[in-house]
Amino acid sequence: AAALRAAPRCSRRADRPRVRAPTRAHASPSSPSITSAPEGSREADVLSALRNVIDPDFGEDIVNCGFIKDLLVKSDGAVSFTLELTTPACPVKEEFDRLSKQFVGDIEWCTSVNVNMTAQPVTNDMPDSVAGMRGVRHVIAVSSCKGGVGKSTTSVNLAYTLAMMGAKVGIFDADVFGPSLPTMTSPDQAVLQMDKETGTITPTEYAGVGIVSFGFAGQGSAIMRGPMVSGLINQMLTTTDWGDLDYLIIDMPPGTGDVQLTLCQVVPITAAVVVTTPQKLAFIDVEKGVRMFSKLKVPCVAVVENMSYFEVDGVRHKPFGEGSGQRIVDDYGVPNLFQMPIVPDLSACGDTGVPLVLRDPAGETSALYGSIAAKVVQEVAKLQAGPKGGLELDVKNVTGVPSALRVQLADEGGLPFYVRAADVRRSDKSAKAAGEASKADFMMDGVTPVPEDIAPLEMNVVGNYAVQISWPDGFSQVATFAQIAQCERLKVKEESEAMPAK
């Protein structure tokens, strides 16, 4: 293999922490989930006991979730089975293991319990043109659309937290103008390797995590035009042999331009984590990013508000104000908000090449990153279970109201109800900034009132919390299911009136 042009880095520390993702076995792909057994059998007793273990994300027991495989009950009362989770980084896997052994061990005839904890094999929707990412299960974009808010710090600490939870993780630094990984990590070999024959890039590695950055290509930061940047990032991401990864963290560059669109279109991004600071100025830019992700059908699963506060004698002080992160959550239905403190050690660790979660894994700030990682894992698992609702035009005209919308929400048992499209448009919270309470009642020109018969041009479910709606005047709305549920509900006409006679 030939090295990409790279200048060697000096002053490597000998005491760097190491995080090695554990080698783990998968249940056979052909091994079916076991959800039932003959009545009165010992296998049925085991499954009945395991139904007491509830997955908090799905609200179902682990038997109905299909997690139980390879169940074996021996004549001497020894029980063994495989508990196959959706991810090796499952934040409740130890609890599943403990409760499974407890409930099965309480069966009168049981003499021992052996649980083989595994994770589902890698499956993804990567196109054939991205051969190097065929082993990547989930792609997580960390984005701010504004520089200087701590996005790279969040990306790196999130990645290493996931690795410490047992996942196989990679980081792709997509900012060629100001690459951060060469400063925030300290690999022994700070140079990317490229195979002369295939052109495949091999990631360098630090503390068990594969990392790729333009900064490891020996060019420092780039000076080039936009189209060249998009092509370079596309090439670096898609020609890298990432191997088998549970999570690939993409540290997105600031902005919502060609580079961001290229990344979202080249690979199927599973979810996004949005990084902001408390100021209104940060909200304005981050809001654009949330809308961009919604148009590209990428769900935002968490907002991380950096530099939220610092504490003195137990009193919190907020030098940069407050509200930006909470407003993103309220206006766009992002399910999780994490407010990070101003901690000198956090930036100091990044500057010295050892992320804080590796330098001080038991610290309070590391615990906050643990909470962020746990929520990312849980939200991704929920996304795999499918959307919590749907929205479509009332093509059968069961309400008799022009441009009515048919809504189905899992939280309401999936029973359909109907709302006016105009009411959904007017409910847009992002248009209701301070002093602009009536802005949502007007079209994009700010003069024409929203027509009562306005109809969407396109509607796409975003993750499991919202719908992205494109309107005739060019407005792109992110309407959360909770927001839609609050709209006035229309009465359904008698079936003889609404439906044509057969």
mmCIF file with all atom_site columns, N, CA and C in Angstrom, residues 57-58 86-92 137-143 154-155 157-163 165 167 169 246-250 269-275 299-304 334-338 367-384 464:
data_model
loop_
_atom_site.group_PDB
_atom_site.id
_atom_site.type_symbol
_atom_site.label_atom_id
_atom_site.label_alt_id
_atom_site.label_comp_id
_atom_site.label_asym_id
_atom_site.label_entity_id
_atom_site.label_seq_id
_atom_site.pdbx_PDB_ins_code
_atom_site.Cartn_x
_atom_site.Cartn_y
_atom_site.Cartn_z
_atom_site.occupancy
_atom_site.B_iso_or_equiv
_atom_site.pdbx_formal_charge
_atom_site.auth_seq_id
_atom_site.auth_comp_id
_atom_site.auth_asym_id
_atom_site.auth_atom_id
_atom_site.pdbx_PDB_model_num
ATOM 1   N N  . ASP A 1 57  ? -37.684 0.923  24.743 1.00 0.00 ? 57  ASP A N  1
ATOM 2   C CA . ASP A 1 57  ? -37.831 1.700  23.514 1.00 0.00 ? 57  ASP A CA 1
ATOM 3   C C  . ASP A 1 57  ? -39.072 1.287  22.738 1.00 0.00 ? 57  ASP A C  1
ATOM 4   N N  . PHE A 1 58  ? -39.312 -0.026 22.654 1.00 0.00 ? 58  PHE A N  1
ATOM 5   C CA . PHE A 1 58  ? -40.431 -0.534 21.862 1.00 0.00 ? 58  PHE A CA 1
ATOM 6   C C  . PHE A 1 58  ? -41.687 -0.759 22.696 1.00 0.00 ? 58  PHE A C  1
ATOM 7   N N  . THR A 1 86  ? -30.593 -5.216 18.822 1.00 0.00 ? 86  THR A N  1
ATOM 8   C CA . THR A 1 86  ? -30.480 -4.469 17.569 1.00 0.00 ? 86  THR A CA 1
ATOM 9   C C  . THR A 1 86  ? -29.102 -3.849 17.404 1.00 0.00 ? 86  THR A C  1
ATOM 10  N N  . THR A 1 87  ? -28.377 -3.650 18.506 1.00 0.00 ? 87  THR A N  1
ATOM 11  C CA . THR A 1 87  ? -27.047 -3.027 18.445 1.00 0.00 ? 87  THR A CA 1
ATOM 12  C C  . THR A 1 87  ? -26.221 -3.504 19.625 1.00 0.00 ? 87  THR A C  1
ATOM 13  N N  . PRO A 1 88  ? -24.909 -3.678 19.463 1.00 0.00 ? 88  PRO A N  1
ATOM 14  C CA . PRO A 1 88  ? -24.069 -4.059 20.598 1.00 0.00 ? 88  PRO A CA 1
ATOM 15  C C  . PRO A 1 88  ? -23.930 -2.946 21.628 1.00 0.00 ? 88  PRO A C  1
ATOM 16  N N  . ALA A 1 89  ? -24.280 -1.721 21.247 1.00 0.00 ? 89  ALA A N  1
ATOM 17  C CA . ALA A 1 89  ? -24.183 -0.591 22.171 1.00 0.00 ? 89  ALA A CA 1
ATOM 18  C C  . ALA A 1 89  ? -25.495 -0.347 22.917 1.00 0.00 ? 89  ALA A C  1
ATOM 19  N N  . CYS A 1 90  ? -26.370 -1.324 22.938 1.00 0.00 ? 90  CYS A N  1
ATOM 20  C CA . CYS A 1 90  ? -27.660 -1.178 23.625 1.00 0.00 ? 90  CYS A CA 1
ATOM 21  C C  . CYS A 1 90  ? -27.419 -0.753 25.068 1.00 0.00 ? 90  CYS A C  1
ATOM 22  N N  . PRO A 1 91  ? -27.961 0.399  25.487 1.00 0.00 ? 91  PRO A N  1
ATOM 23  C CA . PRO A 1 91  ? -27.662 0.911  26.832 1.00 0.00 ? 91  PRO A CA 1
ATOM 24  C C  . PRO A 1 91  ? -28.292 0.098  27.957 1.00 0.00 ? 91  PRO A C  1
ATOM 25  N N  . VAL A 1 92  ? -29.211 -0.814 27.642 1.00 0.00 ? 92  VAL A N  1
ATOM 26  C CA . VAL A 1 92  ? -29.857 -1.621 28.694 1.00 0.00 ? 92  VAL A CA 1
ATOM 27  C C  . VAL A 1 92  ? -29.503 -3.097 28.553 1.00 0.00 ? 92  VAL A C  1
ATOM 28  N N  . ARG A 1 137 ? -23.474 -0.196 9.420  1.00 0.00 ? 137 ARG A N  1
ATOM 29  C CA . ARG A 1 137 ? -24.895 -0.363 9.736  1.00 0.00 ? 137 ARG A CA 1
ATOM 30  C C  . ARG A 1 137 ? -25.630 0.967  9.811  1.00 0.00 ? 137 ARG A C  1
ATOM 31  N N  . HIS A 1 138 ? -25.070 1.923  10.541 1.00 0.00 ? 138 HIS A N  1
ATOM 32  C CA . HIS A 1 138 ? -25.749 3.213  10.737 1.00 0.00 ? 138 HIS A CA 1
ATOM 33  C C  . HIS A 1 138 ? -24.773 4.357  10.503 1.00 0.00 ? 138 HIS A C  1
ATOM 34  N N  . VAL A 1 139 ? -25.249 5.398  9.813  1.00 0.00 ? 139 VAL A N  1
ATOM 35  C CA . VAL A 1 139 ? -24.458 6.607  9.584  1.00 0.00 ? 139 VAL A CA 1
ATOM 36  C C  . VAL A 1 139 ? -25.121 7.746  10.360 1.00 0.00 ? 139 VAL A C  1
ATOM 37  N N  . ILE A 1 140 ? -24.362 8.345  11.280 1.00 0.00 ? 140 ILE A N  1
ATOM 38  C CA . ILE A 1 140 ? -24.884 9.428  12.113 1.00 0.00 ? 140 ILE A CA 1
ATOM 39  C C  . ILE A 1 140 ? -24.180 10.719 11.731 1.00 0.00 ? 140 ILE A C  1
ATOM 40  N N  . ALA A 1 141 ? -24.941 11.712 11.274 1.00 0.00 ? 141 ALA A N  1
ATOM 41  C CA . ALA A 1 141 ? -24.379 13.022 10.930 1.00 0.00 ? 141 ALA A CA 1
ATOM 42  C C  . ALA A 1 141 ? -24.445 13.934 12.147 1.00 0.00 ? 141 ALA A C  1
ATOM 43  N N  . VAL A 1 142 ? -23.319 14.551 12.492 1.00 0.00 ? 142 VAL A N  1
ATOM 44  C CA . VAL A 1 142 ? -23.293 15.555 13.556 1.00 0.00 ? 142 VAL A CA 1
ATOM 45  C C  . VAL A 1 142 ? -23.102 16.904 12.878 1.00 0.00 ? 142 VAL A C  1
ATOM 46  N N  . SER A 1 143 ? -24.085 17.770 13.023 1.00 0.00 ? 143 SER A N  1
ATOM 47  C CA . SER A 1 143 ? -24.120 18.992 12.217 1.00 0.00 ? 143 SER A CA 1
ATOM 48  C C  . SER A 1 143 ? -24.501 20.195 13.063 1.00 0.00 ? 143 SER A C  1
ATOM 49  N N  . THR A 1 154 ? -18.242 17.417 19.963 1.00 0.00 ? 154 THR A N  1
ATOM 50  C CA . THR A 1 154 ? -19.370 16.501 20.159 1.00 0.00 ? 154 THR A CA 1
ATOM 51  C C  . THR A 1 154 ? -19.179 15.235 19.342 1.00 0.00 ? 154 THR A C  1
ATOM 52  N N  . SER A 1 155 ? -18.760 15.373 18.095 1.00 0.00 ? 155 SER A N  1
ATOM 53  C CA . SER A 1 155 ? -18.585 14.209 17.217 1.00 0.00 ? 155 SER A CA 1
ATOM 54  C C  . SER A 1 155 ? -17.585 13.219 17.807 1.00 0.00 ? 155 SER A C  1
ATOM 55  N N  . ASN A 1 157 ? -16.268 12.947 20.951 1.00 0.00 ? 157 ASN A N  1
ATOM 56  C CA . ASN A 1 157 ? -16.623 12.356 22.239 1.00 0.00 ? 157 ASN A CA 1
ATOM 57  C C  . ASN A 1 157 ? -17.803 11.397 22.124 1.00 0.00 ? 157 ASN A C  1
ATOM 58  N N  . LEU A 1 158 ? -18.741 11.690 21.209 1.00 0.00 ? 158 LEU A N  1
ATOM 59  C CA . LEU A 1 158 ? -19.842 10.754 20.963 1.00 0.00 ? 158 LEU A CA 1
ATOM 60  C C  . LEU A 1 158 ? -19.308 9.450  20.396 1.00 0.00 ? 158 LEU A C  1
ATOM 61  N N  . ALA A 1 159 ? -18.397 9.540  19.438 1.00 0.00 ? 159 ALA A N  1
ATOM 62  C CA . ALA A 1 159 ? -17.853 8.347  18.803 1.00 0.00 ? 159 ALA A CA 1
ATOM 63  C C  . ALA A 1 159 ? -17.147 7.443  19.813 1.00 0.00 ? 159 ALA A C  1
ATOM 64  N N  . TYR A 1 160 ? -16.299 8.035  20.644 1.00 0.00 ? 160 TYR A N  1
ATOM 65  C CA . TYR A 1 160 ? -15.556 7.204  21.596 1.00 0.00 ? 160 TYR A CA 1
ATOM 66  C C  . TYR A 1 160 ? -16.445 6.698  22.732 1.00 0.00 ? 160 TYR A C  1
ATOM 67  N N  . THR A 1 161 ? -17.500 7.418  23.045 1.00 0.00 ? 161 THR A N  1
ATOM 68  C CA . THR A 1 161 ? -18.468 6.902  24.027 1.00 0.00 ? 161 THR A CA 1
ATOM 69  C C  . THR A 1 161 ? -19.185 5.674  23.475 1.00 0.00 ? 161 THR A C  1
ATOM 70  N N  . LEU A 1 162 ? -19.600 5.736  22.225 1.00 0.00 ? 162 LEU A N  1
ATOM 71  C CA . LEU A 1 162 ? -20.237 4.568  21.601 1.00 0.00 ? 162 LEU A CA 1
ATOM 72  C C  . LEU A 1 162 ? -19.276 3.380  21.570 1.00 0.00 ? 162 LEU A C  1
ATOM 73  N N  . ALA A 1 163 ? -17.996 3.650  21.308 1.00 0.00 ? 163 ALA A N  1
ATOM 74  C CA . ALA A 1 163 ? -17.004 2.577  21.291 1.00 0.00 ? 163 ALA A CA 1
ATOM 75  C C  . ALA A 1 163 ? -16.874 1.944  22.677 1.00 0.00 ? 163 ALA A C  1
ATOM 76  N N  . MET A 1 165 ? -19.144 1.728  24.802 1.00 0.00 ? 165 MET A N  1
ATOM 77  C CA . MET A 1 165 ? -20.383 0.977  25.061 1.00 0.00 ? 165 MET A CA 1
ATOM 78  C C  . MET A 1 165 ? -20.386 -0.367 24.345 1.00 0.00 ? 165 MET A C  1
ATOM 79  N N  . ALA A 1 167 ? -19.690 -0.762 20.803 1.00 0.00 ? 167 ALA A N  1
ATOM 80  C CA . ALA A 1 167 ? -19.948 -0.694 19.366 1.00 0.00 ? 167 ALA A CA 1
ATOM 81  C C  . ALA A 1 167 ? -18.645 -0.548 18.588 1.00 0.00 ? 167 ALA A C  1
ATOM 82  N N  . VAL A 1 169 ? -16.958 1.580  15.781 1.00 0.00 ? 169 VAL A N  1
ATOM 83  C CA . VAL A 1 169 ? -17.245 2.956  15.392 1.00 0.00 ? 169 VAL A CA 1
ATOM 84  C C  . VAL A 1 169 ? -16.142 3.496  14.481 1.00 0.00 ? 169 VAL A C  1
ATOM 85  N N  . ASP A 1 246 ? -20.747 -0.504 13.441 1.00 0.00 ? 246 ASP A N  1
ATOM 86  C CA . ASP A 1 246 ? -22.115 -0.287 13.925 1.00 0.00 ? 246 ASP A CA 1
ATOM 87  C C  . ASP A 1 246 ? -22.534 1.159  13.692 1.00 0.00 ? 246 ASP A C  1
ATOM 88  N N  . TYR A 1 247 ? -21.595 2.088  13.859 1.00 0.00 ? 247 TYR A N  1
ATOM 89  C CA . TYR A 1 247 ? -21.898 3.511  13.685 1.00 0.00 ? 247 TYR A CA 1
ATOM 90  C C  . TYR A 1 247 ? -20.716 4.202  13.002 1.00 0.00 ? 247 TYR A C  1
ATOM 91  N N  . LEU A 1 248 ? -21.016 4.935  11.941 1.00 0.00 ? 248 LEU A N  1
ATOM 92  C CA . LEU A 1 248 ? -20.041 5.830  11.323 1.00 0.00 ? 248 LEU A CA 1
ATOM 93  C C  . LEU A 1 248 ? -20.492 7.251  11.630 1.00 0.00 ? 248 LEU A C  1
ATOM 94  N N  . ILE A 1 249 ? -19.680 7.978  12.392 1.00 0.00 ? 249 ILE A N  1
ATOM 95  C CA . ILE A 1 249 ? -20.003 9.353  12.756 1.00 0.00 ? 249 ILE A CA 1
ATOM 96  C C  . ILE A 1 249 ? -19.400 10.284 11.697 1.00 0.00 ? 249 ILE A C  1
ATOM 97  N N  . ILE A 1 250 ? -20.251 11.088 11.057 1.00 0.00 ? 250 ILE A N  1
ATOM 98  C CA . ILE A 1 250 ? -19.761 12.069 10.090 1.00 0.00 ? 250 ILE A CA 1
ATOM 99  C C  . ILE A 1 250 ? -19.776 13.441 10.745 1.00 0.00 ? 250 ILE A C  1
ATOM 100 N N  . ILE A 1 269 ? -28.062 8.435  5.256  1.00 0.00 ? 269 ILE A N  1
ATOM 101 C CA . ILE A 1 269 ? -27.782 8.826  6.638  1.00 0.00 ? 269 ILE A CA 1
ATOM 102 C C  . ILE A 1 269 ? -28.939 8.383  7.523  1.00 0.00 ? 269 ILE A C  1
ATOM 103 N N  . THR A 1 270 ? -28.614 7.666  8.590  1.00 0.00 ? 270 THR A N  1
ATOM 104 C CA . THR A 1 270 ? -29.643 7.120  9.482  1.00 0.00 ? 270 THR A CA 1
ATOM 105 C C  . THR A 1 270 ? -30.315 8.214  10.296 1.00 0.00 ? 270 THR A C  1
ATOM 106 N N  . ALA A 1 271 ? -29.508 9.092  10.883 1.00 0.00 ? 271 ALA A N  1
ATOM 107 C CA . ALA A 1 271 ? -30.039 10.129 11.767 1.00 0.00 ? 271 ALA A CA 1
ATOM 108 C C  . ALA A 1 271 ? -29.012 11.235 11.910 1.00 0.00 ? 271 ALA A C  1
ATOM 109 N N  . ALA A 1 272 ? -29.460 12.360 12.448 1.00 0.00 ? 272 ALA A N  1
ATOM 110 C CA . ALA A 1 272 ? -28.579 13.510 12.654 1.00 0.00 ? 272 ALA A CA 1
ATOM 111 C C  . ALA A 1 272 ? -28.658 13.974 14.099 1.00 0.00 ? 272 ALA A C  1
ATOM 112 N N  . VAL A 1 273 ? -27.519 14.426 14.603 1.00 0.00 ? 273 VAL A N  1
ATOM 113 C CA . VAL A 1 273 ? -27.440 15.096 15.904 1.00 0.00 ? 273 VAL A CA 1
ATOM 114 C C  . VAL A 1 273 ? -27.091 16.549 15.620 1.00 0.00 ? 273 VAL A C  1
ATOM 115 N N  . VAL A 1 274 ? -27.909 17.468 16.111 1.00 0.00 ? 274 VAL A N  1
ATOM 116 C CA . VAL A 1 274 ? -27.736 18.898 15.831 1.00 0.00 ? 274 VAL A CA 1
ATOM 117 C C  . VAL A 1 274 ? -27.046 19.560 17.013 1.00 0.00 ? 274 VAL A C  1
ATOM 118 N N  . VAL A 1 275 ? -25.993 20.322 16.721 1.00 0.00 ? 275 VAL A N  1
ATOM 119 C CA . VAL A 1 275 ? -25.219 20.998 17.762 1.00 0.00 ? 275 VAL A CA 1
ATOM 120 C C  . VAL A 1 275 ? -25.438 22.503 17.649 1.00 0.00 ? 275 VAL A C  1
ATOM 121 N N  . PRO A 1 299 ? -33.905 12.121 9.836  1.00 0.00 ? 299 PRO A N  1
ATOM 122 C CA . PRO A 1 299 ? -34.467 12.553 11.117 1.00 0.00 ? 299 PRO A CA 1
ATOM 123 C C  . PRO A 1 299 ? -33.396 13.075 12.069 1.00 0.00 ? 299 PRO A C  1
ATOM 124 N N  . CYS A 1 300 ? -33.705 14.149 12.770 1.00 0.00 ? 300 CYS A N  1
ATOM 125 C CA . CYS A 1 300 ? -32.827 14.669 13.823 1.00 0.00 ? 300 CYS A CA 1
ATOM 126 C C  . CYS A 1 300 ? -33.262 14.049 15.151 1.00 0.00 ? 300 CYS A C  1
ATOM 127 N N  . VAL A 1 301 ? -32.346 13.371 15.820 1.00 0.00 ? 301 VAL A N  1
ATOM 128 C CA . VAL A 1 301 ? -32.720 12.619 17.024 1.00 0.00 ? 301 VAL A CA 1
ATOM 129 C C  . VAL A 1 301 ? -32.305 13.306 18.312 1.00 0.00 ? 301 VAL A C  1
ATOM 130 N N  . ALA A 1 302 ? -31.446 14.324 18.240 1.00 0.00 ? 302 ALA A N  1
ATOM 131 C CA . ALA A 1 302 ? -31.028 15.005 19.465 1.00 0.00 ? 302 ALA A CA 1
ATOM 132 C C  . ALA A 1 302 ? -30.458 16.374 19.137 1.00 0.00 ? 302 ALA A C  1
ATOM 133 N N  . VAL A 1 303 ? -30.624 17.289 20.085 1.00 0.00 ? 303 VAL A N  1
ATOM 134 C CA . VAL A 1 303 ? -29.996 18.606 20.031 1.00 0.00 ? 303 VAL A CA 1
ATOM 135 C C  . VAL A 1 303 ? -29.012 18.691 21.182 1.00 0.00 ? 303 VAL A C  1
ATOM 136 N N  . VAL A 1 304 ? -27.757 19.028 20.876 1.00 0.00 ? 304 VAL A N  1
ATOM 137 C CA . VAL A 1 304 ? -26.738 19.231 21.903 1.00 0.00 ? 304 VAL A CA 1
ATOM 138 C C  . VAL A 1 304 ? -26.434 20.726 21.961 1.00 0.00 ? 304 VAL A C  1
ATOM 139 N N  . VAL A 1 334 ? -37.748 17.654 17.753 1.00 0.00 ? 334 VAL A N  1
ATOM 140 C CA . VAL A 1 334 ? -36.597 16.795 18.023 1.00 0.00 ? 334 VAL A CA 1
ATOM 141 C C  . VAL A 1 334 ? -36.749 16.250 19.444 1.00 0.00 ? 334 VAL A C  1
ATOM 142 N N  . PRO A 1 335 ? -36.624 14.931 19.627 1.00 0.00 ? 335 PRO A N  1
ATOM 143 C CA . PRO A 1 335 ? -37.053 14.325 20.885 1.00 0.00 ? 335 PRO A CA 1
ATOM 144 C C  . PRO A 1 335 ? -36.134 14.516 22.080 1.00 0.00 ? 335 PRO A C  1
ATOM 145 N N  . ASN A 1 336 ? -34.873 14.936 21.892 1.00 0.00 ? 336 ASN A N  1
ATOM 146 C CA . ASN A 1 336 ? -33.955 14.986 23.033 1.00 0.00 ? 336 ASN A CA 1
ATOM 147 C C  . ASN A 1 336 ? -33.118 16.263 23.004 1.00 0.00 ? 336 ASN A C  1
ATOM 148 N N  . LEU A 1 337 ? -32.939 16.871 24.183 1.00 0.00 ? 337 LEU A N  1
ATOM 149 C CA . LEU A 1 337 ? -32.110 18.058 24.334 1.00 0.00 ? 337 LEU A CA 1
ATOM 150 C C  . LEU A 1 337 ? -31.085 17.813 25.435 1.00 0.00 ? 337 LEU A C  1
ATOM 151 N N  . PHE A 1 338 ? -29.817 18.089 25.126 1.00 0.00 ? 338 PHE A N  1
ATOM 152 C CA . PHE A 1 338 ? -28.753 17.946 26.116 1.00 0.00 ? 338 PHE A CA 1
ATOM 153 C C  . PHE A 1 338 ? -28.020 19.279 26.229 1.00 0.00 ? 338 PHE A C  1
ATOM 154 N N  . ALA A 1 367 ? -20.212 11.489 31.625 1.00 0.00 ? 367 ALA A N  1
ATOM 155 C CA . ALA A 1 367 ? -21.529 10.888 31.872 1.00 0.00 ? 367 ALA A CA 1
ATOM 156 C C  . ALA A 1 367 ? -22.598 11.527 30.990 1.00 0.00 ? 367 ALA A C  1
ATOM 157 N N  . LEU A 1 368 ? -22.470 12.844 30.748 1.00 0.00 ? 368 LEU A N  1
ATOM 158 C CA . LEU A 1 368 ? -23.416 13.510 29.855 1.00 0.00 ? 368 LEU A CA 1
ATOM 159 C C  . LEU A 1 368 ? -23.281 12.975 28.430 1.00 0.00 ? 368 LEU A C  1
ATOM 160 N N  . TYR A 1 369 ? -22.037 12.767 27.976 1.00 0.00 ? 369 TYR A N  1
ATOM 161 C CA . TYR A 1 369 ? -21.856 12.172 26.652 1.00 0.00 ? 369 TYR A CA 1
ATOM 162 C C  . TYR A 1 369 ? -22.393 10.742 26.620 1.00 0.00 ? 369 TYR A C  1
ATOM 163 N N  . GLY A 1 370 ? -22.310 10.054 27.751 1.00 0.00 ? 370 GLY A N  1
ATOM 164 C CA . GLY A 1 370 ? -22.908 8.724  27.828 1.00 0.00 ? 370 GLY A CA 1
ATOM 165 C C  . GLY A 1 370 ? -24.417 8.776  27.627 1.00 0.00 ? 370 GLY A C  1
ATOM 166 N N  . SER A 1 371 ? -25.045 9.810  28.185 1.00 0.00 ? 371 SER A N  1
ATOM 167 C CA . SER A 1 371 ? -26.501 9.969  28.009 1.00 0.00 ? 371 SER A CA 1
ATOM 168 C C  . SER A 1 371 ? -26.843 10.285 26.555 1.00 0.00 ? 371 SER A C  1
ATOM 169 N N  . ILE A 1 372 ? -26.013 11.118 25.914 1.00 0.00 ? 372 ILE A N  1
ATOM 170 C CA . ILE A 1 372 ? -26.242 11.437 24.504 1.00 0.00 ? 372 ILE A CA 1
ATOM 171 C C  . ILE A 1 372 ? -26.131 10.172 23.661 1.00 0.00 ? 372 ILE A C  1
ATOM 172 N N  . ALA A 1 373 ? -25.067 9.394  23.877 1.00 0.00 ? 373 ALA A N  1
ATOM 173 C CA . ALA A 1 373 ? -24.859 8.168  23.108 1.00 0.00 ? 373 ALA A CA 1
ATOM 174 C C  . ALA A 1 373 ? -25.998 7.182  23.322 1.00 0.00 ? 373 ALA A C  1
ATOM 175 N N  . ALA A 1 374 ? -26.445 7.049  24.573 1.00 0.00 ? 374 ALA A N  1
ATOM 176 C CA . ALA A 1 374 ? -27.543 6.116  24.861 1.00 0.00 ? 374 ALA A CA 1
ATOM 177 C C  . ALA A 1 374 ? -28.806 6.515  24.115 1.00 0.00 ? 374 ALA A C  1
ATOM 178 N N  . LYS A 1 375 ? -29.102 7.819  24.066 1.00 0.00 ? 375 LYS A N  1
ATOM 179 C CA . LYS A 1 375 ? -30.300 8.273  23.360 1.00 0.00 ? 375 LYS A CA 1
ATOM 180 C C  . LYS A 1 375 ? -30.168 8.091  21.849 1.00 0.00 ? 375 LYS A C  1
ATOM 181 N N  . VAL A 1 376 ? -28.967 8.301  21.315 1.00 0.00 ? 376 VAL A N  1
ATOM 182 C CA . VAL A 1 376 ? -28.761 8.064  19.883 1.00 0.00 ? 376 VAL A CA 1
ATOM 183 C C  . VAL A 1 376 ? -29.038 6.602  19.561 1.00 0.00 ? 376 VAL A C  1
ATOM 184 N N  . VAL A 1 377 ? -28.504 5.705  20.373 1.00 0.00 ? 377 VAL A N  1
ATOM 185 C CA . VAL A 1 377 ? -28.732 4.268  20.164 1.00 0.00 ? 377 VAL A CA 1
ATOM 186 C C  . VAL A 1 377 ? -30.217 3.947  20.237 1.00 0.00 ? 377 VAL A C  1
ATOM 187 N N  . GLN A 1 378 ? -30.893 4.483  21.243 1.00 0.00 ? 378 GLN A N  1
ATOM 188 C CA . GLN A 1 378 ? -32.317 4.188  21.422 1.00 0.00 ? 378 GLN A CA 1
ATOM 189 C C  . GLN A 1 378 ? -33.162 4.753  20.289 1.00 0.00 ? 378 GLN A C  1
ATOM 190 N N  . GLU A 1 379 ? -32.869 5.995  19.866 1.00 0.00 ? 379 GLU A N  1
ATOM 191 C CA . GLU A 1 379 ? -33.660 6.604  18.804 1.00 0.00 ? 379 GLU A CA 1
ATOM 192 C C  . GLU A 1 379 ? -33.451 5.877  17.474 1.00 0.00 ? 379 GLU A C  1
ATOM 193 N N  . VAL A 1 380 ? -32.229 5.433  17.205 1.00 0.00 ? 380 VAL A N  1
ATOM 194 C CA . VAL A 1 380 ? -31.968 4.677  15.983 1.00 0.00 ? 380 VAL A CA 1
ATOM 195 C C  . VAL A 1 380 ? -32.744 3.364  16.007 1.00 0.00 ? 380 VAL A C  1
ATOM 196 N N  . ALA A 1 381 ? -32.807 2.727  17.171 1.00 0.00 ? 381 ALA A N  1
ATOM 197 C CA . ALA A 1 381 ? -33.581 1.493  17.294 1.00 0.00 ? 381 ALA A CA 1
ATOM 198 C C  . ALA A 1 381 ? -35.067 1.749  17.028 1.00 0.00 ? 381 ALA A C  1
ATOM 199 N N  . LYS A 1 382 ? -35.568 2.878  17.508 1.00 0.00 ? 382 LYS A N  1
ATOM 200 C CA . LYS A 1 382 ? -36.966 3.218  17.254 1.00 0.00 ? 382 LYS A CA 1
ATOM 201 C C  . LYS A 1 382 ? -37.212 3.458  15.767 1.00 0.00 ? 382 LYS A C  1
ATOM 202 N N  . LEU A 1 383 ? -36.239 4.097  15.107 1.00 0.00 ? 383 LEU A N  1
ATOM 203 C CA . LEU A 1 383 ? -36.389 4.345  13.677 1.00 0.00 ? 383 LEU A CA 1
ATOM 204 C C  . LEU A 1 383 ? -36.496 3.040  12.902 1.00 0.00 ? 383 LEU A C  1
ATOM 205 N N  . GLN A 1 384 ? -35.783 2.010  13.345 1.00 0.00 ? 384 GLN A N  1
ATOM 206 C CA . GLN A 1 384 ? -35.851 0.715  12.677 1.00 0.00 ? 384 GLN A CA 1
ATOM 207 C C  . GLN A 1 384 ? -37.234 0.099  12.795 1.00 0.00 ? 384 GLN A C  1
ATOM 208 N N  . ASN A 1 464 ? -39.525 9.145  13.043 1.00 0.00 ? 464 ASN A N  1
ATOM 209 C CA . ASN A 1 464 ? -40.772 8.712  13.667 1.00 0.00 ? 464 ASN A CA 1
ATOM 210 C C  . ASN A 1 464 ? -41.425 9.826  14.472 1.00 0.00 ? 464 ASN A C  1
#
